[in-house]
Amino acid sequence: MDGPSENIRLLFEPRGVAVVGASANPAKIGFQVVNNLRAGGYQGRIFPVNPRGGEILGLAVYRSLLDIDGPVDIACLVIPAGRVLEVVADCAQAGVKNLVVITSGFAEIGNAELEKRIVAAAAAHGMRVLGPNIFGIYSSNCRMNATFGPKDIKPGQVAIITQSGAIGVAMIGKTATENIGLSAIVSVGNTSDIDEADLLEYLIEDQTTKIILMYIEGVKDGQRLIQVLNKATREKPVIVIKAGRSQRGAVAVASHTGSLAGADAIFDDIMRQCGVLRAESIQEALDWSMFLSAVPQPKGENAVIVTNGGGMGVLATDACEKFGVELYADIDTLDRVFSGFVPAFGSTKNPIDLTGGATVEDYAAVIQASLEQEEFHSILALFCETAGLDEESMMRVIEEKFLASLTIKPIVFILFGGEKMERCAQELARKKIPVFTEVVSAVSALGALYRGFHHRVSYQTMPAQPLPAGSTGSGPVAEDDFDDGVVEEIIRGAQADGRSFLLAPEASALMQAANIPMPRSRVAKSLAEAEAFAEEIGYPVVMKIVSKDILHKSDAGGVALDLLDRTEVLTAYQAIEHNCRVYNNKARIEGIEVCQMVRPGTETIIGAQRNKVFGPVLMFGLGGIYVEVMKDVSFRSLPVNPRQAFEMVSEIKSFPLLMGVRGEAQKDIPQIIAIMGKISKLILRCQEITDVEVNPLMVYRRGEGCLAVDARILISKPGR
Ligand code: COA
């Protein structure tokens, strides 16, 4: 990844744009694109192309692309779908670098074949294809509005990439009314060739772009997107709005990991892993864009809330908790800084409540004191409308304090009230001063700023590096204790047998080869062996049928738990044999597994799978039989580093169970992280493994380790 390719750079900074299908008819898209290019003041040359020739908007029309006498870096195609392919050869001959195919009527209506042929023909001549089925591209760097959307696009610092044409066009209007200027807006449509990752490569380096906003409905090449997003979020905030939180996209698969990995659950967690800020709505995304492009980065965690209304302070405090904004808590310092401004019936504790009698001057003074205090890293300045409030002085104070804050710390202004406050907010927004009129959205924006801050800080302290299999999260890294030879042999054996899953003893052996602790167990082929193995393992023991033909052992009566002595083992052996014969008299029984009875602990699940979109992913969560009901899991794309593994553990809702509730001891989290490393290694090293799942992974007190009670491993069929 060495920055954008030359083609992509020229897509945003073309020297010349040809409009193939340019029309003199103002009702046609071919006219609107030429009109927008002209009206936007495009700095390169515009070449309308139409076999009729003539003039459009004073520009000479070329009868053929081959007649053009200057560099054409973009050919914008606005001709019917059936004619696009035949034009590609002319484009190649004219030295075109990028085709911007606005035309609809391809993969989106099932005509994928034609789309593929166009991309292949273009690729054969080193050309890239944006679209088809798009409204075009705008780039402020050369004032190019090659769209058939609005004529006036407000230039600025936010770049938008959108998979939806309609939402994109609407966002041009919406950003303008919100006083958000655009550095670029690109419609990707069917992403037949150029995709989000290609465009991000340019936008990461583009000095004009301060914020990247993406509207996504689906991802094709998730692994590449992850790579580029990881790079992007280290440079500038990336905000994503993704449609489709519903479970519809989830496919039925043979493991909990698979079925819990609903398209959205994985997307959400992986975006967080990449440091991407996922907004719930377009409005939230725009609020964040406006705020993040206007304020400096915080230097630390501590926020202060200053307000003239106690209730608003409480609402802001609640919102801070929800959005992960830390409030400064040293009471002595707060009292020292603010006691001179706060009346006796107010409060100097954070939130700092000036009470309803506060004047604009009092408000200005507390903000100034907050700006000057180095321990305060960000400020939430709330003001509720008061009788006789002078709008002009309020706006002056906000402007003055905002400008003063720019080199020091982020400040969020919230003006709550009626028309006066709305007017102030709008007036200030015109001056690019972000002012919110509602508490929750304001704190949500500050929370987004902090999420980006946390991501950058944690990346600096621990850059992405694989989680070593022997890592305990913080301690020394153990030696590579992974037996590749044994793993391969087990998989080859199962494949030779035509299976895409491992039998329980194979899965246990594989876990052992990966040095993942499992309960002691042996497969007995006779009563005498069962007795001997039980003695060797130590009571109590569990016994389970081993048969390729019986997958659901309990249903077949093939499991006996908590066997305390020799007599119970012998009775269970006979009962299991009998039950399984009755259940399926054709079943091939390989033996009966005698296994250490596992003492109770906290049941967790660790899974890894090869995801179609994102490649290898790791899952951690609350395990046991209710795993799919509780859905208390987290995902990451692999590899993960120890910090990310810990984040996965700590972000599940049941994390307090692992930390120890009601006086219980803390559980062995370092061992969980170590086993996550081993499972990651299995799927990363062994291409044949498609799914590994340990459920439950019984977790004991810290220092007492974990036991993988059951492991399920799916493999690819040989030759796949
Ligand atoms: N080279 C140059 N010009 C050509 C041409 C060629 N090979 N083939 C046709 N043309 C000219 C036509 O003669 C016509 O010019 P005219 O107005 O002077 O007659 C012009 O190109 C447009 O062709 P026309 O057949 O009139 O098509 P159209 O304008 O009705 O529709 C599209 C063309 C591309 C707009 C239409 O097919 C389409 O896809 N619309 C949907 C676009 C869309 O919604 N995109 C997604 C947005 S999110």
CSV table of N, CA and C in Angstrom, one decimal, residues 235-360:
chain,number,residue,atom,x,y,z
A,235,GLU,N,-4.6,8.7,10.2
A,235,GLU,CA,-4.4,10.0,9.6
A,235,GLU,C,-5.6,11.0,9.8
A,236,LYS,N,-6.8,10.5,9.7
A,236,LYS,CA,-7.9,11.4,9.9
A,236,LYS,C,-9.2,10.6,10.2
A,237,PRO,N,-10.2,11.2,10.8
A,237,PRO,CA,-11.4,10.5,11.2
A,237,PRO,C,-12.1,9.9,10.0
A,238,VAL,N,-12.5,8.7,10.2
A,238,VAL,CA,-13.4,8.0,9.1
A,238,VAL,C,-14.7,7.7,9.8
A,239,ILE,N,-15.8,8.2,9.2
A,239,ILE,CA,-17.1,8.0,9.8
A,239,ILE,C,-17.9,7.1,8.8
A,240,VAL,N,-18.6,6.1,9.3
A,240,VAL,CA,-19.3,5.2,8.4
A,240,VAL,C,-20.8,5.1,8.8
A,241,ILE,N,-21.6,5.2,7.8
A,241,ILE,CA,-23.1,4.9,8.0
A,241,ILE,C,-23.3,3.6,7.3
A,242,LYS,N,-23.7,2.5,8.0
A,242,LYS,CA,-24.0,1.3,7.2
A,242,LYS,C,-25.5,0.9,7.4
A,243,ALA,N,-26.1,0.7,6.2
A,243,ALA,CA,-27.5,0.3,6.3
A,243,ALA,C,-27.5,-1.2,6.5
A,244,GLY,N,-28.6,-1.7,7.1
A,244,GLY,CA,-28.8,-3.1,7.2
A,244,GLY,C,-28.2,-3.7,8.5
A,245,ARG,N,-28.8,-3.2,9.7
A,245,ARG,CA,-28.4,-3.7,10.9
A,245,ARG,C,-29.1,-5.1,11.2
A,246,SER,N,-30.1,-5.3,10.4
A,246,SER,CA,-31.0,-6.5,10.6
A,246,SER,C,-30.2,-7.7,10.4
A,247,GLN,N,-30.8,-8.8,10.8
A,247,GLN,CA,-30.1,-10.1,10.7
A,247,GLN,C,-30.3,-10.8,9.4
A,248,ARG,N,-31.0,-10.1,8.4
A,248,ARG,CA,-31.4,-10.8,7.2
A,248,ARG,C,-30.2,-11.4,6.4
A,249,GLY,N,-29.0,-10.6,6.5
A,249,GLY,CA,-27.8,-11.0,5.8
A,249,GLY,C,-27.2,-12.3,6.3
A,250,ALA,N,-27.5,-12.6,7.6
A,250,ALA,CA,-26.8,-13.8,8.2
A,250,ALA,C,-27.1,-15.1,7.5
A,251,VAL,N,-26.1,-15.9,7.2
A,251,VAL,CA,-26.4,-17.1,6.6
A,251,VAL,C,-26.4,-18.3,7.6
A,252,ALA,N,-27.1,-19.3,7.2
A,252,ALA,CA,-27.2,-20.5,8.1
A,252,ALA,C,-25.9,-21.3,8.0
A,253,VAL,N,-25.2,-21.5,9.1
A,253,VAL,CA,-24.0,-22.2,9.0
A,253,VAL,C,-23.9,-23.2,10.2
A,254,ALA,N,-22.8,-24.0,10.1
A,254,ALA,CA,-22.8,-25.1,11.1
A,254,ALA,C,-22.1,-24.9,12.4
A,255,SER,N,-21.9,-23.6,12.8
A,255,SER,CA,-21.3,-23.4,14.1
A,255,SER,C,-21.9,-22.2,14.7
A,256,HIS,N,-21.8,-22.0,16.0
A,256,HIS,CA,-22.3,-20.9,16.7
A,256,HIS,C,-21.6,-19.6,16.2
A,257,THR,N,-20.3,-19.7,16.0
A,257,THR,CA,-19.5,-18.6,15.5
A,257,THR,C,-20.1,-18.1,14.2
A,258,GLY,N,-20.4,-19.0,13.3
A,258,GLY,CA,-21.0,-18.7,12.0
A,258,GLY,C,-22.3,-18.0,12.2
A,259,SER,N,-23.2,-18.6,13.0
A,259,SER,CA,-24.5,-18.0,13.1
A,259,SER,C,-24.5,-16.7,13.9
A,260,LEU,N,-23.6,-16.6,14.8
A,260,LEU,CA,-23.5,-15.3,15.5
A,260,LEU,C,-22.9,-14.2,14.7
A,261,ALA,N,-22.1,-14.7,13.7
A,261,ALA,CA,-21.4,-13.7,12.9
A,261,ALA,C,-22.3,-13.1,11.8
A,262,GLY,N,-23.5,-12.6,12.2
A,262,GLY,CA,-24.4,-12.0,11.3
A,262,GLY,C,-23.6,-10.9,10.7
A,263,ALA,N,-23.9,-10.6,9.4
A,263,ALA,CA,-23.1,-9.6,8.7
A,263,ALA,C,-22.9,-8.4,9.5
A,264,ASP,N,-23.9,-7.9,10.2
A,264,ASP,CA,-23.7,-6.6,10.8
A,264,ASP,C,-22.9,-6.7,12.1
A,265,ALA,N,-23.0,-7.8,12.8
A,265,ALA,CA,-22.3,-7.9,14.1
A,265,ALA,C,-20.8,-7.9,13.8
A,266,ILE,N,-20.4,-8.6,12.8
A,266,ILE,CA,-18.9,-8.6,12.4
A,266,ILE,C,-18.5,-7.2,11.9
A,267,PHE,N,-19.4,-6.6,11.0
A,267,PHE,CA,-19.0,-5.3,10.4
A,267,PHE,C,-18.8,-4.3,11.5
A,268,ASP,N,-19.7,-4.3,12.5
A,268,ASP,CA,-19.7,-3.3,13.6
A,268,ASP,C,-18.4,-3.4,14.3
A,269,ASP,N,-18.1,-4.7,14.7
A,269,ASP,CA,-16.9,-4.9,15.6
A,269,ASP,C,-15.6,-4.6,14.8
A,270,ILE,N,-15.6,-5.0,13.5
A,270,ILE,CA,-14.4,-4.8,12.7
A,270,ILE,C,-14.2,-3.3,12.4
A,271,MET,N,-15.2,-2.6,12.2
A,271,MET,CA,-15.1,-1.1,12.0
A,271,MET,C,-14.5,-0.5,13.3
A,272,ARG,N,-14.9,-0.9,14.5
A,272,ARG,CA,-14.4,-0.4,15.7
A,272,ARG,C,-12.9,-0.8,15.8
A,273,GLN,N,-12.6,-2.0,15.4
A,273,GLN,CA,-11.2,-2.5,15.5
A,273,GLN,C,-10.3,-1.5,14.6
A,274,CYS,N,-10.9,-1.1,13.4
A,274,CYS,CA,-10.1,-0.3,12.5
A,274,CYS,C,-10.1,1.2,13.0
A,275,GLY,N,-10.8,1.5,14.0
A,275,GLY,CA,-10.9,2.9,14.5
A,275,GLY,C,-11.9,3.7,13.7
A,276,VAL,N,-12.8,3.1,13.0
A,276,VAL,CA,-13.8,3.8,12.2
A,276,VAL,C,-15.0,4.1,13.1
A,277,LEU,N,-15.5,5.3,12.9
A,277,LEU,CA,-16.6,5.8,13.8
A,277,LEU,C,-17.9,5.4,13.1
A,278,ARG,N,-18.7,4.5,13.6
A,278,ARG,CA,-20.0,4.2,13.0
A,278,ARG,C,-21.1,5.0,13.5
A,279,ALA,N,-21.7,5.7,12.6
A,279,ALA,CA,-22.9,6.6,13.1
A,279,ALA,C,-24.2,5.8,12.9
A,280,GLU,N,-25.1,6.1,13.8
A,280,GLU,CA,-26.4,5.5,13.7
A,280,GLU,C,-27.3,6.0,12.6
A,281,SER,N,-27.1,7.3,12.3
A,281,SER,CA,-28.0,7.9,11.3
A,281,SER,C,-27.1,8.9,10.5
A,282,ILE,N,-27.7,9.4,9.4
A,282,ILE,CA,-27.0,10.3,8.5
A,282,ILE,C,-26.9,11.6,9.3
A,283,GLN,N,-27.9,12.0,10.1
A,283,GLN,CA,-27.8,13.3,10.9
A,283,GLN,C,-26.6,13.2,11.8
A,284,GLU,N,-26.5,12.0,12.5
A,284,GLU,CA,-25.4,11.9,13.5
A,284,GLU,C,-24.1,12.0,12.8
A,285,ALA,N,-24.0,11.3,11.6
A,285,ALA,CA,-22.7,11.4,10.8
A,285,ALA,C,-22.4,12.8,10.4
A,286,LEU,N,-23.4,13.6,10.1
A,286,LEU,CA,-23.1,14.9,9.7
A,286,LEU,C,-22.7,15.8,10.9
A,287,ASP,N,-23.4,15.5,12.0
A,287,ASP,CA,-23.0,16.3,13.2
A,287,ASP,C,-21.6,16.0,13.6
A,288,TRP,N,-21.2,14.7,13.5
A,288,TRP,CA,-19.8,14.4,13.8
A,288,TRP,C,-18.8,15.0,12.8
A,289,SER,N,-19.2,15.0,11.6
A,289,SER,CA,-18.3,15.6,10.5
A,289,SER,C,-18.1,17.1,10.8
A,290,MET,N,-19.2,17.7,11.1
A,290,MET,CA,-19.1,19.2,11.4
A,290,MET,C,-18.2,19.4,12.6
A,291,PHE,N,-18.4,18.7,13.6
A,291,PHE,CA,-17.7,18.9,14.9
A,291,PHE,C,-16.2,18.5,14.7
A,292,LEU,N,-16.0,17.3,14.2
A,292,LEU,CA,-14.6,16.8,14.1
A,292,LEU,C,-13.7,17.6,13.2
A,293,SER,N,-14.4,18.2,12.2
A,293,SER,CA,-13.5,19.0,11.3
A,293,SER,C,-13.2,20.4,11.8
A,294,ALA,N,-14.0,20.8,12.9
A,294,ALA,CA,-13.8,22.1,13.5
A,294,ALA,C,-12.9,22.2,14.7
A,295,VAL,N,-12.8,21.1,15.5
A,295,VAL,CA,-12.1,21.3,16.8
A,295,VAL,C,-10.8,20.5,16.8
A,296,PRO,N,-9.9,20.9,17.7
A,296,PRO,CA,-8.6,20.2,17.8
A,296,PRO,C,-8.7,18.9,18.5
A,297,GLN,N,-7.7,18.1,18.5
A,297,GLN,CA,-7.7,16.8,19.2
A,297,GLN,C,-7.6,17.1,20.7
A,298,PRO,N,-8.2,16.3,21.6
A,298,PRO,CA,-8.0,16.4,23.0
A,298,PRO,C,-6.5,15.9,23.4
A,299,LYS,N,-6.0,16.4,24.5
A,299,LYS,CA,-4.7,15.9,24.9
A,299,LYS,C,-4.8,14.9,26.0
A,300,GLY,N,-6.1,14.7,26.5
A,300,GLY,CA,-6.3,13.7,27.5
A,300,GLY,C,-7.8,13.5,27.7
A,301,GLU,N,-8.1,12.7,28.8
A,301,GLU,CA,-9.4,12.2,28.9
A,301,GLU,C,-10.4,13.2,29.6
A,302,ASN,N,-9.9,14.1,30.4
A,302,ASN,CA,-10.8,14.8,31.4
A,302,ASN,C,-11.6,15.9,30.8
A,303,ALA,N,-12.9,15.7,30.8
A,303,ALA,CA,-13.9,16.7,30.3
A,303,ALA,C,-14.5,17.4,31.5
A,304,VAL,N,-14.8,18.7,31.3
A,304,VAL,CA,-15.6,19.4,32.3
A,304,VAL,C,-16.9,19.9,31.6
A,305,ILE,N,-18.0,19.9,32.4
A,305,ILE,CA,-19.3,20.4,32.0
A,305,ILE,C,-19.5,21.7,32.7
A,306,VAL,N,-19.8,22.8,32.0
A,306,VAL,CA,-20.2,24.0,32.6
A,306,VAL,C,-21.6,24.3,32.1
A,307,THR,N,-22.4,24.7,33.1
A,307,THR,CA,-23.8,24.9,32.7
A,307,THR,C,-24.5,25.9,33.6
A,308,ASN,N,-25.6,26.5,33.1
A,308,ASN,CA,-26.4,27.4,34.0
A,308,ASN,C,-27.7,26.6,34.4
A,309,GLY,N,-27.8,25.3,34.1
A,309,GLY,CA,-29.0,24.6,34.4
A,309,GLY,C,-28.6,23.2,35.0
A,310,GLY,N,-29.0,23.0,36.3
A,310,GLY,CA,-28.6,21.7,36.9
A,310,GLY,C,-29.1,20.5,36.1
A,311,GLY,N,-30.4,20.6,35.6
A,311,GLY,CA,-30.9,19.4,34.9
A,311,GLY,C,-30.2,19.1,33.7
A,312,MET,N,-29.8,20.2,32.9
A,312,MET,CA,-29.0,19.9,31.7
A,312,MET,C,-27.7,19.3,32.0
A,313,GLY,N,-27.1,19.7,33.2
A,313,GLY,CA,-25.8,19.1,33.6
A,313,GLY,C,-26.0,17.6,33.8
A,314,VAL,N,-27.1,17.2,34.5
A,314,VAL,CA,-27.4,15.8,34.7
A,314,VAL,C,-27.5,15.0,33.4
A,315,LEU,N,-28.3,15.6,32.5
A,315,LEU,CA,-28.5,15.0,31.2
A,315,LEU,C,-27.1,14.8,30.5
A,316,ALA,N,-26.3,15.8,30.6
A,316,ALA,CA,-25.0,15.8,29.9
A,316,ALA,C,-24.1,14.7,30.6
A,317,THR,N,-24.2,14.6,31.9
A,317,THR,CA,-23.4,13.6,32.6
A,317,THR,C,-23.9,12.2,32.2
A,318,ASP,N,-25.2,11.9,32.1
A,318,ASP,CA,-25.7,10.6,31.6
A,318,ASP,C,-25.1,10.3,30.2
A,319,ALA,N,-25.2,11.4,29.3
A,319,ALA,CA,-24.8,11.2,28.0
A,319,ALA,C,-23.2,10.9,27.9
A,320,CYS,N,-22.5,11.5,28.8
A,320,CYS,CA,-21.0,11.3,28.9
A,320,CYS,C,-20.8,9.8,29.2
A,321,GLU,N,-21.6,9.3,30.1
A,321,GLU,CA,-21.4,7.9,30.5
A,321,GLU,C,-21.7,7.0,29.3
A,322,LYS,N,-22.8,7.3,28.6
A,322,LYS,CA,-23.2,6.5,27.4
A,322,LYS,C,-22.1,6.5,26.3
A,323,PHE,N,-21.6,7.7,26.1
A,323,PHE,CA,-20.7,7.8,24.9
A,323,PHE,C,-19.2,7.8,25.3
A,324,GLY,N,-18.9,7.3,26.5
A,324,GLY,CA,-17.5,7.1,26.9
A,324,GLY,C,-16.7,8.3,27.1
A,325,VAL,N,-17.3,9.4,27.6
A,325,VAL,CA,-16.6,10.7,27.9
A,325,VAL,C,-16.3,10.7,29.4
A,326,GLU,N,-15.0,10.8,29.8
A,326,GLU,CA,-14.7,10.8,31.2
A,326,GLU,C,-14.8,12.2,31.8
A,327,LEU,N,-15.4,12.3,33.0
A,327,LEU,CA,-15.5,13.6,33.6
A,327,LEU,C,-14.4,13.8,34.6
A,328,TYR,N,-13.8,15.0,34.6
A,328,TYR,CA,-12.7,15.3,35.6
A,328,TYR,C,-13.3,15.2,37.0
A,329,ALA,N,-12.6,14.6,37.9
A,329,ALA,CA,-13.2,14.3,39.2
A,329,ALA,C,-12.5,14.8,40.4
A,330,ASP,N,-11.4,15.6,40.3
A,330,ASP,CA,-10.7,16.0,41.5
A,330,ASP,C,-11.4,17.2,42.1
A,331,ILE,N,-12.1,17.0,43.2
A,331,ILE,CA,-13.0,18.0,43.7
A,331,ILE,C,-12.2,19.2,44.2
A,332,ASP,N,-11.0,19.0,44.8
A,332,ASP,CA,-10.3,20.2,45.3
A,332,ASP,C,-9.9,21.1,44.1
A,333,THR,N,-9.4,20.6,43.0
A,333,THR,CA,-9.0,21.4,41.9
A,333,THR,C,-10.3,22.1,41.3
A,334,LEU,N,-11.4,21.4,41.2
A,334,LEU,CA,-12.6,22.0,40.6
A,334,LEU,C,-13.0,23.1,41.5
A,335,ASP,N,-12.9,22.9,42.8
A,335,ASP,CA,-13.4,24.0,43.8
A,335,ASP,C,-12.4,25.2,43.7
A,336,ARG,N,-11.1,24.9,43.6
A,336,ARG,CA,-10.2,26.0,43.5
A,336,ARG,C,-10.4,26.8,42.2
A,337,VAL,N,-10.6,26.1,41.1
A,337,VAL,CA,-10.8,26.9,39.8
A,337,VAL,C,-12.1,27.6,39.8
A,338,PHE,N,-13.2,27.0,40.3
A,338,PHE,CA,-14.5,27.6,40.0
A,338,PHE,C,-15.2,28.3,41.1
A,339,SER,N,-14.7,28.1,42.4
A,339,SER,CA,-15.5,28.7,43.5
A,339,SER,C,-15.7,30.2,43.4
A,340,GLY,N,-14.8,30.9,42.7
A,340,GLY,CA,-15.0,32.3,42.6
A,340,GLY,C,-16.2,32.7,41.6
A,341,PHE,N,-16.6,31.7,40.8
A,341,PHE,CA,-17.7,32.1,39.8
A,341,PHE,C,-19.0,31.5,40.2
A,342,VAL,N,-19.0,30.5,41.1
A,342,VAL,CA,-20.3,29.8,41.3
A,342,VAL,C,-20.9,30.3,42.6
A,343,PRO,N,-22.2,30.6,42.6
A,343,PRO,CA,-22.9,31.0,43.8
A,343,PRO,C,-23.0,29.9,44.9
A,344,ALA,N,-23.2,30.2,46.1
A,344,ALA,CA,-23.2,29.2,47.2
A,344,ALA,C,-24.2,28.1,46.9
A,345,PHE,N,-25.3,28.4,46.2
A,345,PHE,CA,-26.3,27.4,45.9
A,345,PHE,C,-26.1,26.7,44.6
A,346,GLY,N,-24.9,27.0,43.9
A,346,GLY,CA,-24.6,26.3,42.7
A,346,GLY,C,-23.7,25.1,43.1
A,347,SER,N,-22.9,24.7,42.1
A,347,SER,CA,-22.0,23.5,42.4
A,347,SER,C,-20.7,23.7,41.6
A,348,THR,N,-19.6,23.4,42.3
A,348,THR,CA,-18.3,23.4,41.6
A,348,THR,C,-17.9,22.0,41.3
A,349,LYS,N,-18.7,21.0,41.7
A,349,LYS,CA,-18.4,19.6,41.3
A,349,LYS,C,-18.8,19.5,39.8
A,350,ASN,N,-18.1,18.7,39.1
A,350,ASN,CA,-18.3,18.5,37.7
A,350,ASN,C,-19.7,17.7,37.5
A,351,PRO,N,-20.7,18.2,36.9
A,351,PRO,CA,-20.9,19.5,36.2
A,351,PRO,C,-20.8,20.7,37.1
A,352,ILE,N,-20.2,21.8,36.5
A,352,ILE,CA,-20.1,23.1,37.2
A,352,ILE,C,-21.4,23.8,37.0
A,353,ASP,N,-22.2,24.0,38.0
A,353,ASP,CA,-23.5,24.6,37.8
A,353,ASP,C,-23.5,26.1,38.3
A,354,LEU,N,-23.6,27.0,37.3
A,354,LEU,CA,-23.6,28.4,37.6
A,354,LEU,C,-25.0,28.9,38.1
A,355,THR,N,-26.0,28.0,37.9
A,355,THR,CA,-27.4,28.2,38.2
A,355,THR,C,-28.0,29.3,37.3
A,356,GLY,N,-29.3,29.3,37.3
A,356,GLY,CA,-30.1,30.1,36.4
A,356,GLY,C,-29.8,31.6,36.4
A,357,GLY,N,-29.2,32.1,37.4
A,357,GLY,CA,-29.0,33.6,37.5
A,357,GLY,C,-27.7,34.0,36.7
A,358,ALA,N,-27.0,33.0,36.2
A,358,ALA,CA,-25.7,33.4,35.6
A,358,ALA,C,-25.9,34.3,34.3
A,359,THR,N,-25.0,35.2,34.2
A,359,THR,CA,-25.1,36.1,33.0
A,359,THR,C,-24.1,35.6,32.0
A,360,VAL,N,-24.2,36.2,30.8
A,360,VAL,CA,-23.3,35.8,29.7
A,360,VAL,C,-21.9,36.0,30.1
